[in-house]
Short mmCIF file of C-alpha atoms and ligand atoms in Angstrom, two decimals:
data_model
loop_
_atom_site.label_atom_id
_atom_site.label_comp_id
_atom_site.label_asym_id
_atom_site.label_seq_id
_atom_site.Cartn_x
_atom_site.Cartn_y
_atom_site.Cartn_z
CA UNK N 1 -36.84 -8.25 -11.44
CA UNK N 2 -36.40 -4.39 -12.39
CA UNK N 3 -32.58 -4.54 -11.67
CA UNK N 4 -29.63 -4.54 -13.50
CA UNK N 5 -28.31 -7.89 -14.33
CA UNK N 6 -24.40 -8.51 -13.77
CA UNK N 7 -22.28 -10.67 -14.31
CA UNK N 8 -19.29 -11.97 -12.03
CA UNK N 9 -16.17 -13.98 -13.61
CA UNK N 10 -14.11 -14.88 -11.22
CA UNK N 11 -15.10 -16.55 -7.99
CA UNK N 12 -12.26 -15.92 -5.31
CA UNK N 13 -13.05 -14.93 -1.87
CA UNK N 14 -13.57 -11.37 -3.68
CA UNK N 15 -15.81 -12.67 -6.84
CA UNK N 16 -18.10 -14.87 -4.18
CA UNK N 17 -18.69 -11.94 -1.57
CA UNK N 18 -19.31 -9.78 -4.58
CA UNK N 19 -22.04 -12.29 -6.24
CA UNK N 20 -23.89 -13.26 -2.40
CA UNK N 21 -24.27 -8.89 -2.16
CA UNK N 22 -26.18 -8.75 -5.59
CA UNK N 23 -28.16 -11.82 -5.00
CA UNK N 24 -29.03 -10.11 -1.45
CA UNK N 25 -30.02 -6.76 -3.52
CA UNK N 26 -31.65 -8.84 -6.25
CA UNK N 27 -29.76 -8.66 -8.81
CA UNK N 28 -30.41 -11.17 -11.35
CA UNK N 29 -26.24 -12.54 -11.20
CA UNK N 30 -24.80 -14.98 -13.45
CA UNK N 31 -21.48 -16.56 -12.93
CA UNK N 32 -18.44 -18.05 -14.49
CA UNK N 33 -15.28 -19.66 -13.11
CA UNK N 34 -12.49 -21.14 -14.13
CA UNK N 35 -12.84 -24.12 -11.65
CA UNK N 36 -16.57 -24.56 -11.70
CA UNK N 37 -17.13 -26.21 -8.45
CA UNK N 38 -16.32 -22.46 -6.70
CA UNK N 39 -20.09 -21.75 -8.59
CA UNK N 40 -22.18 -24.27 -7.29
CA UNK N 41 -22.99 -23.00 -3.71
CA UNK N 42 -23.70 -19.16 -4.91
CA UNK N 43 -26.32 -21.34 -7.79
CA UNK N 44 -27.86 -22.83 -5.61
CA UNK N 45 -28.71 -19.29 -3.95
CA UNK N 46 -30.15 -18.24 -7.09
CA UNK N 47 -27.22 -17.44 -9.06
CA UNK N 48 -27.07 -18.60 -13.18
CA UNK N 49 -24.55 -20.73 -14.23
CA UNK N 50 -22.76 -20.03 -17.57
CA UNK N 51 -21.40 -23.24 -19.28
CA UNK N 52 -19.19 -20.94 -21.18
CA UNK N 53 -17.81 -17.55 -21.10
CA UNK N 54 -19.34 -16.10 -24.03
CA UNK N 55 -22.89 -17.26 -22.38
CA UNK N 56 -21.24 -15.10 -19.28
CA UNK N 57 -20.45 -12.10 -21.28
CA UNK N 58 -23.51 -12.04 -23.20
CA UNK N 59 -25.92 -12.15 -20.57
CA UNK N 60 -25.23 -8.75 -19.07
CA UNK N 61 -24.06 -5.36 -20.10
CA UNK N 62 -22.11 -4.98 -17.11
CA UNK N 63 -19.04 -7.60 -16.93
CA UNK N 64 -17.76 -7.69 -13.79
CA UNK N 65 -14.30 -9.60 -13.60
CA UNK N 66 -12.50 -10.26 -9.49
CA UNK N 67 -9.39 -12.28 -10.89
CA UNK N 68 -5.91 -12.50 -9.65
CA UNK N 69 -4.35 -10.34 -12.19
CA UNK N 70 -5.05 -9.14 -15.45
CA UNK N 71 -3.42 -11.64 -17.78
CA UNK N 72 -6.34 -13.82 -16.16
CA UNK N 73 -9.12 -11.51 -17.95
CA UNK N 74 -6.97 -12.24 -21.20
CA UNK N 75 -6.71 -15.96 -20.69
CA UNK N 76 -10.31 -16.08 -19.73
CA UNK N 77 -12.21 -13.45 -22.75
CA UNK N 78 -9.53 -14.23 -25.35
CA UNK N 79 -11.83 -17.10 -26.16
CA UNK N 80 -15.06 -14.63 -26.36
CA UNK N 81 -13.92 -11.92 -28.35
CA UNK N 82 -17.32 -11.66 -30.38
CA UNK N 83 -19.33 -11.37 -27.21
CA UNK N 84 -17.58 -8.65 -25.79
CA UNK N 85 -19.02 -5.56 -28.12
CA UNK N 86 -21.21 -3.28 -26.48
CA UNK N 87 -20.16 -4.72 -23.08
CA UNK N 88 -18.56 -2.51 -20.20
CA UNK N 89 -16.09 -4.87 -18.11
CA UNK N 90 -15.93 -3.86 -14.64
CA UNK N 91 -11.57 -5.01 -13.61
CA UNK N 92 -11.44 -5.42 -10.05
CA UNK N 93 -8.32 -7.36 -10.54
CA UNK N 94 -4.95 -5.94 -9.03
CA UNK N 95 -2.22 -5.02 -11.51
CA UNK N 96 0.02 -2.68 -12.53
CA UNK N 97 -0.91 0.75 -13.90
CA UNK N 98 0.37 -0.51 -17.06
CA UNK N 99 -1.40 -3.34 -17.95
CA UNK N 100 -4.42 -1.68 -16.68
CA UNK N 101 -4.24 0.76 -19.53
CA UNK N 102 -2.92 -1.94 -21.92
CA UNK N 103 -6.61 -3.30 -21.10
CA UNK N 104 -8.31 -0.53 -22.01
CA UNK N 105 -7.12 -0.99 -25.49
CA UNK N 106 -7.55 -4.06 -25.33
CA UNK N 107 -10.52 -3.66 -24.84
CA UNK N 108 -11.36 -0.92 -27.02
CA UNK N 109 -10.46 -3.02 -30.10
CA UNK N 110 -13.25 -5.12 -29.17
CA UNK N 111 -15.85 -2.43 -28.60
CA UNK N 112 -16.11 -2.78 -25.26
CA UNK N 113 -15.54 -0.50 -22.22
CA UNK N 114 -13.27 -0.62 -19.41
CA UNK N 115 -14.27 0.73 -15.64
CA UNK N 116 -10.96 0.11 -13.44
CA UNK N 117 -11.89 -0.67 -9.97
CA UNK N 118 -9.80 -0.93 -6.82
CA UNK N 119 -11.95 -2.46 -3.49
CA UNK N 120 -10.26 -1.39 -0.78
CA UNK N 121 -11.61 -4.10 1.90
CA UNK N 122 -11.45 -7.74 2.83
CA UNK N 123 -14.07 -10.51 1.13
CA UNK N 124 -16.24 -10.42 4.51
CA UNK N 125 -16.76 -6.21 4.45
CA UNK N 126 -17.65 -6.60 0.37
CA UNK N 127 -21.27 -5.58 0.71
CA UNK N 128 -21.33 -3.52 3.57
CA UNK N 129 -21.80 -0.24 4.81
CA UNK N 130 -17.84 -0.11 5.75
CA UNK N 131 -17.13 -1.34 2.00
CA UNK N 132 -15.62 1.13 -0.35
CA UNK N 133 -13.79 1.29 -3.86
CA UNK N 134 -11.88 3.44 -6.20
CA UNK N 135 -12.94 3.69 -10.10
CA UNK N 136 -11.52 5.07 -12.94
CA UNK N 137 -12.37 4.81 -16.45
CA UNK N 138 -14.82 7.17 -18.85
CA UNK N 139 -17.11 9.35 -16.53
CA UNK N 140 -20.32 8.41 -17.99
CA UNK N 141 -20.02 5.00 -17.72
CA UNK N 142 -18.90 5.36 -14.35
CA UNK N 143 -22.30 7.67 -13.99
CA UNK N 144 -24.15 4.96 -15.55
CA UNK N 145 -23.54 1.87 -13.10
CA UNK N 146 -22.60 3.54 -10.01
CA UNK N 147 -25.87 2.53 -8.49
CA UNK N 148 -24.92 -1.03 -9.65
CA UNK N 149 -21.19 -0.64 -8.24
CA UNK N 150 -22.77 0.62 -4.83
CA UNK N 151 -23.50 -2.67 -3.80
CA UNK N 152 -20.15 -4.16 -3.62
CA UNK N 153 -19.65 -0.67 -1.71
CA UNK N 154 -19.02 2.91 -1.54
CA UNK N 155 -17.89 3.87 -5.21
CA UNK N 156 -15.09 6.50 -5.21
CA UNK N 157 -14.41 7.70 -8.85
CA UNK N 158 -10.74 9.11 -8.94
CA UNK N 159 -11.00 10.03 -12.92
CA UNK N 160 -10.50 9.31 -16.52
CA UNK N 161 -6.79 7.40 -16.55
CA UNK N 162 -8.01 3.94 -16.30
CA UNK N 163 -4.48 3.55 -14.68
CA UNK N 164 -5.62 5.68 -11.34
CA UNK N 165 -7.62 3.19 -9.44
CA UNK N 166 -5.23 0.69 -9.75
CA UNK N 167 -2.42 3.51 -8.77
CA UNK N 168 -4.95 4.68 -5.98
CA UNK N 169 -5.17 0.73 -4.42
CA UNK N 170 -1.50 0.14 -4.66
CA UNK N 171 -0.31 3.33 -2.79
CA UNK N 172 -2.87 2.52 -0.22
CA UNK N 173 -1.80 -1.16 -0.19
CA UNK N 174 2.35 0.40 -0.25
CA UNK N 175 1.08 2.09 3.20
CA UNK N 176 -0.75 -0.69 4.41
CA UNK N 177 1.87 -3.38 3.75
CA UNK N 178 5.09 -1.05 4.46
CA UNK N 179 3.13 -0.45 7.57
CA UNK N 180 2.71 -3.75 8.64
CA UNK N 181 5.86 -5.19 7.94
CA UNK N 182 7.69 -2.19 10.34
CA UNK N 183 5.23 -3.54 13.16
CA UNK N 184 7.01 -7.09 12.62
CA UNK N 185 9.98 -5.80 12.27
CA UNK N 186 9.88 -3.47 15.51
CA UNK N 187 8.35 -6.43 16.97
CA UNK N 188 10.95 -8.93 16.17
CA UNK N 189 13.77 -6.33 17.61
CA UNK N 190 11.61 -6.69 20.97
CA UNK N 191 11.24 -10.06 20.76
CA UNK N 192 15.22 -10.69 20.10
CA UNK N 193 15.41 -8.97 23.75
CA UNK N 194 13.05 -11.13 25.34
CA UNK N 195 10.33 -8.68 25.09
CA UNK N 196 7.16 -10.31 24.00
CA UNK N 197 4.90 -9.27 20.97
CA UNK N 198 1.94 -8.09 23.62
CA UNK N 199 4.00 -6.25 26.10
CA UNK N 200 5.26 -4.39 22.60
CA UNK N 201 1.64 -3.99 21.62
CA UNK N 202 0.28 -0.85 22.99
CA UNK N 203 3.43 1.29 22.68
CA UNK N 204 2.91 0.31 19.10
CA UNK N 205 -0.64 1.22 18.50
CA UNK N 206 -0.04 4.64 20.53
CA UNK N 207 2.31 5.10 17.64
CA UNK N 208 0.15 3.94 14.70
CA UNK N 209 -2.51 6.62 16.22
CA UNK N 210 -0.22 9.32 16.42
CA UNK N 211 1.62 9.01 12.81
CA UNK N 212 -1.31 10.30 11.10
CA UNK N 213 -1.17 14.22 12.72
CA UNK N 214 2.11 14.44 10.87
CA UNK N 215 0.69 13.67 7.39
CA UNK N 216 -1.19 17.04 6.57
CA UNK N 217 2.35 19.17 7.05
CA UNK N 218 3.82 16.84 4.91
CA UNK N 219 1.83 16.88 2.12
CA UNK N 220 1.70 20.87 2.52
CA UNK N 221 5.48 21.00 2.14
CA UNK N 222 5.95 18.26 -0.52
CA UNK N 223 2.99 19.85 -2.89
CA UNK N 224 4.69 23.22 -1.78
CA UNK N 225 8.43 21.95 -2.62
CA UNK N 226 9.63 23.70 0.15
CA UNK N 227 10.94 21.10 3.60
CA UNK N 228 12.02 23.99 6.25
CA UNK N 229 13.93 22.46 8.31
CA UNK N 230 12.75 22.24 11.75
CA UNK N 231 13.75 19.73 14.97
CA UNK N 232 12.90 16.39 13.23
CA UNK N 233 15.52 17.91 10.34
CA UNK N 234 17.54 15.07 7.77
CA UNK N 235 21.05 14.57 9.82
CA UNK N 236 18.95 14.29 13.40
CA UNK N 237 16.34 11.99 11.96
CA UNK N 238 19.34 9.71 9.63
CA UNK N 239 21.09 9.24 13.15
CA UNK N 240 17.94 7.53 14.39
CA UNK N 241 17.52 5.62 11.45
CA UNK N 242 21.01 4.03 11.26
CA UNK N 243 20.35 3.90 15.05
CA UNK N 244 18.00 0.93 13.92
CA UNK N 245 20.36 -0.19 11.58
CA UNK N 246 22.45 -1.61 14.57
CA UNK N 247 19.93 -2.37 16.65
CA UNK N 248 18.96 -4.86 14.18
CA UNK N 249 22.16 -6.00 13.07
CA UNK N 250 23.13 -6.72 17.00
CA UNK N 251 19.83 -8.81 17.38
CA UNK N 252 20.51 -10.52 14.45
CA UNK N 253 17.27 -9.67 12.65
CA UNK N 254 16.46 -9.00 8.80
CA UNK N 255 18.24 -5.07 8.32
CA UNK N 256 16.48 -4.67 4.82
CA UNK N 257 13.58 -2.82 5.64
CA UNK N 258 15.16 -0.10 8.23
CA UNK N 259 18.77 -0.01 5.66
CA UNK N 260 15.84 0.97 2.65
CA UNK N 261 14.82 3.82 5.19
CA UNK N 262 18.52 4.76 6.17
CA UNK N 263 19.40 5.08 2.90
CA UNK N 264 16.44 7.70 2.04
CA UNK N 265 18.43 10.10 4.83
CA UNK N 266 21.77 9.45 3.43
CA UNK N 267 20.74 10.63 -0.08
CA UNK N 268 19.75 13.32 0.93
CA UNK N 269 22.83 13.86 3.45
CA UNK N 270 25.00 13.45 0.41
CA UNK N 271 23.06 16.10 -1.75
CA UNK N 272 24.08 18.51 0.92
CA UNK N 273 20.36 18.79 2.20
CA UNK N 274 20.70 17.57 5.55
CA UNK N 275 19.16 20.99 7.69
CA UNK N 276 16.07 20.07 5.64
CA UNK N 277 12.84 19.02 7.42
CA UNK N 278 12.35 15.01 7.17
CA UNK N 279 9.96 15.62 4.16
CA UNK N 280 12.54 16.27 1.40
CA UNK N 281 12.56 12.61 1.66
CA UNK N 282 10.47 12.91 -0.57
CA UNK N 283 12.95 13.62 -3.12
CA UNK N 284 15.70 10.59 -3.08
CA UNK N 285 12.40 8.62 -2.95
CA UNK N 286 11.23 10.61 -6.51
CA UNK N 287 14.37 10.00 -7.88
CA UNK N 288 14.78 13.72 -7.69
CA UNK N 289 17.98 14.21 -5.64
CA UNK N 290 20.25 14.77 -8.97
P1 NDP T 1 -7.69 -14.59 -6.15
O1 NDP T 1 -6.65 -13.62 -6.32
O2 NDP T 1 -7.31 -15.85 -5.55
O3 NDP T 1 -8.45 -14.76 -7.56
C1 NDP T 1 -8.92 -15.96 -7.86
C2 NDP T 1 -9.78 -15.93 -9.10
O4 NDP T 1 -9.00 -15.68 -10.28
C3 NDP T 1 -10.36 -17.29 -9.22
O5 NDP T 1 -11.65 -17.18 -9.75
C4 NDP T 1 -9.42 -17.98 -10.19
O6 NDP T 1 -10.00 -19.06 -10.86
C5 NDP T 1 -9.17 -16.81 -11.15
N1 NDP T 1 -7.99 -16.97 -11.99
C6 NDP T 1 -6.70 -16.71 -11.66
N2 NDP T 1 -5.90 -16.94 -12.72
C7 NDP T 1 -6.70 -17.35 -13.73
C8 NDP T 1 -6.45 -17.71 -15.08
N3 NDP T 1 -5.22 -17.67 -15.59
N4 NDP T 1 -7.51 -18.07 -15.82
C9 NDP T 1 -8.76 -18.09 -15.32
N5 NDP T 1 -9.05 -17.74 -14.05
C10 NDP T 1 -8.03 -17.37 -13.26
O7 NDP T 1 -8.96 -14.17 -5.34
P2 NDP T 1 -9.49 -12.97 -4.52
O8 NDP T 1 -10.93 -13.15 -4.66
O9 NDP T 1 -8.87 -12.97 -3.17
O10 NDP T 1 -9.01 -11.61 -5.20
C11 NDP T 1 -9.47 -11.14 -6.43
C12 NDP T 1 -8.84 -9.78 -6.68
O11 NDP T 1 -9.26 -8.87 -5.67
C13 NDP T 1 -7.31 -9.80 -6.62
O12 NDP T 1 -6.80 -8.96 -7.63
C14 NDP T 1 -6.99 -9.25 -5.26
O13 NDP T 1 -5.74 -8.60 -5.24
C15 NDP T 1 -8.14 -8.27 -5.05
N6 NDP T 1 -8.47 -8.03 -3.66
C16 NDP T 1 -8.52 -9.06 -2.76
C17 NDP T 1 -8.83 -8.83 -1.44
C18 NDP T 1 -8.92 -9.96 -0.48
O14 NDP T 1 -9.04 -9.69 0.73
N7 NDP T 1 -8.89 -11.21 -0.91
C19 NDP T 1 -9.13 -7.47 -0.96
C20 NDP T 1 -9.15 -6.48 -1.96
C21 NDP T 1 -8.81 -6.76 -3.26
P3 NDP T 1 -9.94 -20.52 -10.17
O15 NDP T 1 -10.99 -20.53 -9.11
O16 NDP T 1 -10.23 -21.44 -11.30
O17 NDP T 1 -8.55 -20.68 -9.62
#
């Protein structure tokens, strides 16, 4: 085979989906895991086995590591130090921005190469047209594997901070999950009333389809630092929010998540900023209210 050979430590749902899409393409793959029974069904479809992980390292340029976090690339290359010059280690672990550039270095000292990636889907889209991922990390190395990259999925590079697709996946993961957990939430308030989780339903999605129109006016006034105030201003807005406060105090339900909101409009009511529009938020959030 004319491709580029990879190789995939780590064999989660994520490192598994990620090893049956190059086998698909061709790739010649080889694999490593920590439990080496999570190997045996993607070798029998043509994957190699490595008995160790300096056999896994050494067999391709491109390193491609799906782990839980990144003290597991430490616990698992620690061991292969020697093998790792000249290699470029592809981290699609999830972590903190931190550690991710702590890895780098890491890395560095060992004259290898760090690409940060980010994928942004579940195990059974890895592969597919709907698949996509952030990257940071040196451009040319980026430039030099993208092709490669493309068939976990699309390959967004964000830049040269290894830190940013990390910081790119876990402000679309704060969305997601923050996002998610107000569904609940709102749901559970229904349910306290007798109101079941499906009547709730399409009142909900109307309002998941219609949050995303406010988003571009937003970002125009937080990148502008200017939040004129307009109907949906602080005080009107903070009475709604502390509105839900006792709503789900009276229904007995978990207040954290609407009392974290509430308290984003009474900063902001206390720094005298209440006529503002809604955005300002954006400042007790930042830290930024003084
Ligand atoms: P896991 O998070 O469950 O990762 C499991 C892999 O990490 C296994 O191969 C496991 O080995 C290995 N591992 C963990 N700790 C160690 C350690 N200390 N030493 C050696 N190996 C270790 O699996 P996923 O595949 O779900 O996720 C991989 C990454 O992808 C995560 O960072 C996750 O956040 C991210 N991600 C996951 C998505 C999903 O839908 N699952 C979607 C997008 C991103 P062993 O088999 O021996 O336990």
């Amino acid at each position: 085979s004319k491709l580029t050979p990879v190789t995939v430590i780590g064999l989660g749902p994520m490192g598994q989906a990620m090893v049956h899409a190059f086998l698909d393409k061709g790739h010649p793959t080889t694999v490593w895991n920590r439990t080496a029974s999570r190997a045996t069904e993607l070798v029998a479809k043509g994957a190699t086995r490595a008995t160790t992980v300096a056999e896994a390292v050494r067999a391709s340029e491109l390193v491609i590591l799906s782990l839980t976090d990144y003290q597991a690339m430490y616990d698992i290359l620690e061991g292969a130090s020697d093998a790792l010059a000249g290699r470029v280690v592809v981290n699609l672990s999830s972590d903190s921005p931190k550690r991710t550039r702590e890895a780098a270095a890491w890395l560095a000292k060992r004259n290898a190469q760090l690409l940060v990636g980010g994928v942004m889907v579940p195990a059974p889209v890895v592969g597919t047209e709907a698949a996509y991922a952030f990257y940071s990390g040196p451009r040319a190395l980026f430039d030099a594997h993208e092709a490669t990259l493309r068939v976990i999925g699309r390959a967004d590079y964000r830049g040269e901070d290894h830190a940013l697709a990390q910081l790119y996946y876990q402000a679309q993961l704060d969305i997601f999950l923050t996002a998610l957990s107000s569904f609940l939430h709102a749901t559970a308030l229904m349910r306290a009333a007798g109101v079941s989780a499906e009547t709730f339903l399409p009142y909900a999605v109307d309002n998941f389809n219609s949050v995303s129109s406010y988003l571009a006016g937003a970002a125009r006034n937080v990148d502008e630092g200017r939040h004129p105030g307009d109907l949906a201003n602080v005080i009107m807005m903070g009475a709604t929010a502390s509105h839900i406060v006792d709503a789900s105090a009276e229904a007995a339900i978990d207040v954290g998540l609407p009392s974290a909101v509430k308290a984003h409009y009474d900063r902001m009511i206390a720094a005298g900023r209440g006529n503002e529009s809604w955005t300002s938020l954006i400042d007790a959030i930042a830290n930024r209210t003084g």
